[in-house]
Short mmCIF file of C-alpha atoms in Angstrom, two decimals:
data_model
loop_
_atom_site.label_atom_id
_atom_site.label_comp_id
_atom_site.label_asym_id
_atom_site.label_seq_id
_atom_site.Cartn_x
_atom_site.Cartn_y
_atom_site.Cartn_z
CA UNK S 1 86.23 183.94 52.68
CA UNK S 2 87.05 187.39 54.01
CA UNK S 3 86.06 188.71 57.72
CA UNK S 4 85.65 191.75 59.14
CA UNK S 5 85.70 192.74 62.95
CA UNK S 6 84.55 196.54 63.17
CA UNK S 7 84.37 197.95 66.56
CA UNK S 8 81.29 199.90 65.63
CA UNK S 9 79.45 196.23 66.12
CA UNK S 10 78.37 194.70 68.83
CA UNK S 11 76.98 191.03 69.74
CA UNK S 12 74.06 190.74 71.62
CA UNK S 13 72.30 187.72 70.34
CA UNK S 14 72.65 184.99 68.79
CA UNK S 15 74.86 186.33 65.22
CA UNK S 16 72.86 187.39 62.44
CA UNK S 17 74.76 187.85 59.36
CA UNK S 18 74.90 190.48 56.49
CA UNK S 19 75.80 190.06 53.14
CA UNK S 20 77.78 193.14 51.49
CA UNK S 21 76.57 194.87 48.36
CA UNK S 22 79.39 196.40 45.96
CA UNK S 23 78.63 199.69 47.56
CA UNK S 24 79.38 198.74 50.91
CA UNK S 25 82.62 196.86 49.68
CA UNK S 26 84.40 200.21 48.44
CA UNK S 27 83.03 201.51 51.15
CA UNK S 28 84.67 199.35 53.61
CA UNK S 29 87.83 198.98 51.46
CA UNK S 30 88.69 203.15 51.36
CA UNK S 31 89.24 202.49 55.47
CA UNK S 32 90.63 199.16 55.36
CA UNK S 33 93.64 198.33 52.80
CA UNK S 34 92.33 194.28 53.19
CA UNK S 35 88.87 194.62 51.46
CA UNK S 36 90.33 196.27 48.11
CA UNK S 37 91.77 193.21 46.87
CA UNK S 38 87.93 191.71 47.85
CA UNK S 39 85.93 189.77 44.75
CA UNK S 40 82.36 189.21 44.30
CA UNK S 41 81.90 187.13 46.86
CA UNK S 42 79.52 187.29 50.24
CA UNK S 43 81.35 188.76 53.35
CA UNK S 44 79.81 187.39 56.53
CA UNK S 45 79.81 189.62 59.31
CA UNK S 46 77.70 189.64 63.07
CA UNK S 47 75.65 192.43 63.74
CA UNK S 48 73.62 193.79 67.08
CA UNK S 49 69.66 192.82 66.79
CA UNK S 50 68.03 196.11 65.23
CA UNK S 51 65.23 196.26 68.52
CA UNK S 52 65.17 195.12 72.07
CA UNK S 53 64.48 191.83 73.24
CA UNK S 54 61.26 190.67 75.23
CA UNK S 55 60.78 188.69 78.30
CA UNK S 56 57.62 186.15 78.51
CA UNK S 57 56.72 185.17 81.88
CA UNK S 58 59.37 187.00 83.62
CA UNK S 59 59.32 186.54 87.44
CA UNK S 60 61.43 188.95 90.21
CA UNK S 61 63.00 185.79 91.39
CA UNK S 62 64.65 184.80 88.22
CA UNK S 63 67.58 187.89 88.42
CA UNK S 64 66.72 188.80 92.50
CA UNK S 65 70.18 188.65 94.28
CA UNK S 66 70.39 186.31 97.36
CA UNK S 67 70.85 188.62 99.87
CA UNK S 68 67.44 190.63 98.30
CA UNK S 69 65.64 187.12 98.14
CA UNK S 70 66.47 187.17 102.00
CA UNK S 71 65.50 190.86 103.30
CA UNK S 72 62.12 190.44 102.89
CA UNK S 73 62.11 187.31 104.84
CA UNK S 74 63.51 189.13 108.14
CA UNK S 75 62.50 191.64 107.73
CA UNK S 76 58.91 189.88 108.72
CA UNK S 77 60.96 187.73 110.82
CA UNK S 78 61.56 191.17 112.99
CA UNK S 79 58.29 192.27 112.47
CA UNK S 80 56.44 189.26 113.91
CA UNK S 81 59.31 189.52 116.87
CA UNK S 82 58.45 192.68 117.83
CA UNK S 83 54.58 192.37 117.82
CA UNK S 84 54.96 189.29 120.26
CA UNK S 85 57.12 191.58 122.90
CA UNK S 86 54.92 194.35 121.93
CA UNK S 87 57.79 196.84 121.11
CA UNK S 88 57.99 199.19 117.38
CA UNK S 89 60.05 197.30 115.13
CA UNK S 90 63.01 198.93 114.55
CA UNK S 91 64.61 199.28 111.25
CA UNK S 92 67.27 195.91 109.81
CA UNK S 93 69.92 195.32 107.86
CA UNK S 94 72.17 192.92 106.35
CA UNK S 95 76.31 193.53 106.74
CA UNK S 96 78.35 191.24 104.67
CA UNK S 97 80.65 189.75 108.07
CA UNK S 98 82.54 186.75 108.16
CA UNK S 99 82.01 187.05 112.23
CA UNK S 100 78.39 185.48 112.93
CA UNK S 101 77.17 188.20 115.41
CA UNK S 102 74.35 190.79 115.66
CA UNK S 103 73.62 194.22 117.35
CA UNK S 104 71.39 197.32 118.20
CA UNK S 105 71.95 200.47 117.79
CA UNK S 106 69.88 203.90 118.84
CA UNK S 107 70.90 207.10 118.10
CA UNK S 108 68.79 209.88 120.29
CA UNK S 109 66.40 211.75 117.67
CA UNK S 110 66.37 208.25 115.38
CA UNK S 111 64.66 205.32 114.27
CA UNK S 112 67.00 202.52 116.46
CA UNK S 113 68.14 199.35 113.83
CA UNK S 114 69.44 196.35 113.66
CA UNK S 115 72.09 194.61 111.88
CA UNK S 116 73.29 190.97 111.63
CA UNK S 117 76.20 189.70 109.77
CA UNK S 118 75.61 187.43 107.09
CA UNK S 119 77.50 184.62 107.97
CA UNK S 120 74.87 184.68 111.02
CA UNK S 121 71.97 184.33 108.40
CA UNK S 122 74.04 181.28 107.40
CA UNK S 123 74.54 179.80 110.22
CA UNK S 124 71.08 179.71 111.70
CA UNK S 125 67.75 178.78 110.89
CA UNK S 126 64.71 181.09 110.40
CA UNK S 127 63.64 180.08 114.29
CA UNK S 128 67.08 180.79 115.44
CA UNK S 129 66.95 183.60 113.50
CA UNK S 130 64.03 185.44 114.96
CA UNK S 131 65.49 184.51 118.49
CA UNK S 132 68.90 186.18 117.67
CA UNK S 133 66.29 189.32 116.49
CA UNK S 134 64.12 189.47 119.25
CA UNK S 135 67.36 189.21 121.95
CA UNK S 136 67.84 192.53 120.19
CA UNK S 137 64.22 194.10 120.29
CA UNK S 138 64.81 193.08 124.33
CA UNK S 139 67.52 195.84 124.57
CA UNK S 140 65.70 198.38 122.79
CA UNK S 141 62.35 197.60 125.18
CA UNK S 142 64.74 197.74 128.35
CA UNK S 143 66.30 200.78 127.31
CA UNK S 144 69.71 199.32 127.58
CA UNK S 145 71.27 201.46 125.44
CA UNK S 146 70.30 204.31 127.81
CA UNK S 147 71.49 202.93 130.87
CA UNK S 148 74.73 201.64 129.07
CA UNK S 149 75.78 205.36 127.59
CA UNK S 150 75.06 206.82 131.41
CA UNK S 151 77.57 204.01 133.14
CA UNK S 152 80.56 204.35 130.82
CA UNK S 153 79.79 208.29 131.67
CA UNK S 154 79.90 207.79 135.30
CA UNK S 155 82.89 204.95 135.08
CA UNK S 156 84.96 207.63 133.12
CA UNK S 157 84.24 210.79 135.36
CA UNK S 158 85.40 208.47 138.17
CA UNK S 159 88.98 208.48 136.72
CA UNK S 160 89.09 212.16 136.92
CA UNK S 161 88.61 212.06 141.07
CA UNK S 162 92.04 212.53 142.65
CA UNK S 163 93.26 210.19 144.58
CA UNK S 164 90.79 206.89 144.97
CA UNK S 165 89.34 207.76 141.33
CA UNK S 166 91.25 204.85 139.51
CA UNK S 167 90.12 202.52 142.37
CA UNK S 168 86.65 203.70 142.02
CA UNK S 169 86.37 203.93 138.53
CA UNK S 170 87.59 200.18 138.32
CA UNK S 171 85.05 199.27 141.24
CA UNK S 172 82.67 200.72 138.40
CA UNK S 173 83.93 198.95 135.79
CA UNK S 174 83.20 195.41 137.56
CA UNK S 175 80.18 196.44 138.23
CA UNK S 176 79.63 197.78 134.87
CA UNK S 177 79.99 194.43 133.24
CA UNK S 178 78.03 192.74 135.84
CA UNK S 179 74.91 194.49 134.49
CA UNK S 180 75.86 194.26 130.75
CA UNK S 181 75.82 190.08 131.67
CA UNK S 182 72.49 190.49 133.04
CA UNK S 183 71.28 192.69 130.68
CA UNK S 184 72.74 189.49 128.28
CA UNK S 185 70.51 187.43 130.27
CA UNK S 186 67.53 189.49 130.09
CA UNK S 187 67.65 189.79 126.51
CA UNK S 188 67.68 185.90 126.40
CA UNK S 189 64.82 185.74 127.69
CA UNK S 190 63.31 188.57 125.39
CA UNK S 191 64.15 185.54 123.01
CA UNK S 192 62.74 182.97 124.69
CA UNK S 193 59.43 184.72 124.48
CA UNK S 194 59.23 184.53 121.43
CA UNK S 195 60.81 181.45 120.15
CA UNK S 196 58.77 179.50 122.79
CA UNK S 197 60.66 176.75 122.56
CA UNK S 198 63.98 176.89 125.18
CA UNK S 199 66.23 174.46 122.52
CA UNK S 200 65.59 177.00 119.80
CA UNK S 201 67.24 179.59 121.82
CA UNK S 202 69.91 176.98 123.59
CA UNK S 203 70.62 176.21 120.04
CA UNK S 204 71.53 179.73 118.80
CA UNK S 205 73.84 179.95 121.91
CA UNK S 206 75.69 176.56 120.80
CA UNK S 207 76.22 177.79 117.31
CA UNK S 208 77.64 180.70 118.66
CA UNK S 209 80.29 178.92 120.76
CA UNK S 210 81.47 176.72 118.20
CA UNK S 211 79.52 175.97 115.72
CA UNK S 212 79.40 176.37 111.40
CA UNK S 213 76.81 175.82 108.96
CA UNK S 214 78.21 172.28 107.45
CA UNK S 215 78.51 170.72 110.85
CA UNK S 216 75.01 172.39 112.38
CA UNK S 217 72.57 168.95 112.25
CA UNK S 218 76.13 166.87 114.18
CA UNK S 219 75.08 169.62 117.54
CA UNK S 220 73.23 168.38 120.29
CA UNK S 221 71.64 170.74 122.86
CA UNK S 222 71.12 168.50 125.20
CA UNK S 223 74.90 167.74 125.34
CA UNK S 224 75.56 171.37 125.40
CA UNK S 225 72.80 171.51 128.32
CA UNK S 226 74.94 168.77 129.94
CA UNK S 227 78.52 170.74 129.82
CA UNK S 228 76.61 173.81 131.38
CA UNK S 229 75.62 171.79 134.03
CA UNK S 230 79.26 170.38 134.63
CA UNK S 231 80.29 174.36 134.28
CA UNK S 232 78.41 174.48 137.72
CA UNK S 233 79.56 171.48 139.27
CA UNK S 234 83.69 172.56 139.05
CA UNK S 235 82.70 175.98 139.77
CA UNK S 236 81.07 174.53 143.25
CA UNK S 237 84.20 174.54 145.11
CA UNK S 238 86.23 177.50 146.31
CA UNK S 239 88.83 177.17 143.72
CA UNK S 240 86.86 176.40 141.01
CA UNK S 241 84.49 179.81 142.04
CA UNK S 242 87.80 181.70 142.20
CA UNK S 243 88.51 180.50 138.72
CA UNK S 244 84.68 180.99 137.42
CA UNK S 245 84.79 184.84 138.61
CA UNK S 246 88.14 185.33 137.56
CA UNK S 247 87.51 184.36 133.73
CA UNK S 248 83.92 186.26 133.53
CA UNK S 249 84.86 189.55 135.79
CA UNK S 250 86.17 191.26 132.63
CA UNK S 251 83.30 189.52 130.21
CA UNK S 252 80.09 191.42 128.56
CA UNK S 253 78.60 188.84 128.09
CA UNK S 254 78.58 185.53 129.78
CA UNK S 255 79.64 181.87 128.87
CA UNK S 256 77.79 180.46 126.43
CA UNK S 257 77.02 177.57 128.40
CA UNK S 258 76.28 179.52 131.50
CA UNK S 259 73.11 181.67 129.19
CA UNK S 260 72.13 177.97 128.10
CA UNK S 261 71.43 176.99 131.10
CA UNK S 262 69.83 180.48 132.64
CA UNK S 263 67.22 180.12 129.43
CA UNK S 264 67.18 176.38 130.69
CA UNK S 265 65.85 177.19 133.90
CA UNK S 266 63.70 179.93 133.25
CA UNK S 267 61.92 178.18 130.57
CA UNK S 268 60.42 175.73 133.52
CA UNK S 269 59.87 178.49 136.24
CA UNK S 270 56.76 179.10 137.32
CA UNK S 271 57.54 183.02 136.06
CA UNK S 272 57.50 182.05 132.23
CA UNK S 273 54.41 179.90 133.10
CA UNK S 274 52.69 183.01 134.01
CA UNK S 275 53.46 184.45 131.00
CA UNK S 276 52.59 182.57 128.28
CA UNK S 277 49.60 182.35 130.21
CA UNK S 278 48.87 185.87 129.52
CA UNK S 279 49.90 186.04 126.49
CA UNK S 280 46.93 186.67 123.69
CA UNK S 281 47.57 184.81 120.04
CA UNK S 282 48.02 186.70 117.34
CA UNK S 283 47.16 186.04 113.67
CA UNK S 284 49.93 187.10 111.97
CA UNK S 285 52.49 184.49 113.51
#
């Protein structure tokens, strides 16, 4: 049997075939030498479907990409975060990062945003996940980015003063990074507020010092809890201090361990008593 393969046909379908009349084989054999020699005999051939195709009981979810199927879901996640700290949610996105990690930005004259890598949305659960979002809405509500844009303007006009400027200006430094590790701290808390639960938050902060998504049910926060609290014991004595400030002078943020165990604490003060005590349920968490 002959074939034919005739780049003016496409497959779409499952093959339907065609049977040649004696008009179409002279046709066919004036462009192609092979078909002259052709006999009476049926020429099978696959052809595109003459109309379009219909889909019956077609859902969004059946050709939605992942990261889609996941926008929608934090993007409530952020919403619900920032009616519980009573700040305007800011707009979110998702950055394709192998780096778990999240920030805030806020440009003056725009709507401020925030954006978290995707091997973060990996990594955590939808708790942790809301944490990691509200630690952000925290900045934004304490106007950090604000006070952060008029430091690094005051630490760099200090290098232009003759004389003691580069003495000053590192004096300003230190103490620049001082408040970015409290600001760290605060914002911890901004996520403690609304995880109410401390381990949820404790939990993001161990997955972020070690951890990965295969070996995340092997943590234990209450281990973690335990090294923070042996962080405090070795940095008790005057070595171990002068160690201690040594490593976190030049940090933004500090230790791991060290937030662990500031969210630890707070989470049984008498402050964060108060205010969940205040606090007024809402029906859409």
């Amino acid at each position: 049997m002959a074939s034919v393969s005739l780049s003016s046909f496409c497959l779409t379908q499952k093959p339907s075939s065609l049977f040649l009349t004696s008009t179409d084989r002279s046709l066919f054999a004036s462009h192609s030498p092979q078909f002259r020699s052709a006999k009476k005999f049926p020429i099978r051939i696959s052809v595109c479907r003459a109309g379009p195709v219909f889909f019956r009981n077609l859902d969004a979810d059946d050709f939605r990409h992942p990261l889609d199927k996941q926008l929608p879901e934090l993007h409530q996640l952020m919403v619900e975060a920032a009616e519980i700290l009573n700040v305007e949610a800011p707009n979110l996105y998702v950055r394709q990062n192998p780096v778990p990690n999240a920030y805030t930005l806020a440009i003056s004259g725009r709507k401020p945003f925030v954006v978290v890598h995707t091997s973060l949305v990996e990594l955590l659960t939808r708790r942790e996940l809301q944490a990691v979002l509200a630690h952000e809405l925290g900045h934004l509500k304490c106007d950090h980015g604000v006070w952060l844009t008029f430091a690094n303007i005051l630490t760099l006009g200090a290098y232009t003063v003759p004389g003691l400027g580069g003495l000053l200006a590192q004096r300003l430094e230190e103490q620049l990074f001082r408040w970015l590790r409290a600001a760290e701290l605060t914002c911890d808390r901004a996520a403690l507020l609304v995880a109410q639960d401390p381990k949820v938050v404790v939990s993001v902060l161990m997955k972020l010092a070690g951890g990965c998504p295969s070996l995340s049910d092997q943590l234990n926060v209450d281990a973690f809890l335990e090294q923070a609290r042996s962080y405090d014991k070795a940095s008790s004595s005057p070595i171990g201090w002068y160690v201690s400030n040594a490593q976190n002078r030049q940090l933004s943020h500090p230790l791991p361990v060290l937030r662990a165990r500031e969210i630890d604490e707070w989470s049984r003060s008498q402050e964060y008593i108060s205010l969940l005590r205040r606090a007024t349920p809402i029906k859409s968490v």
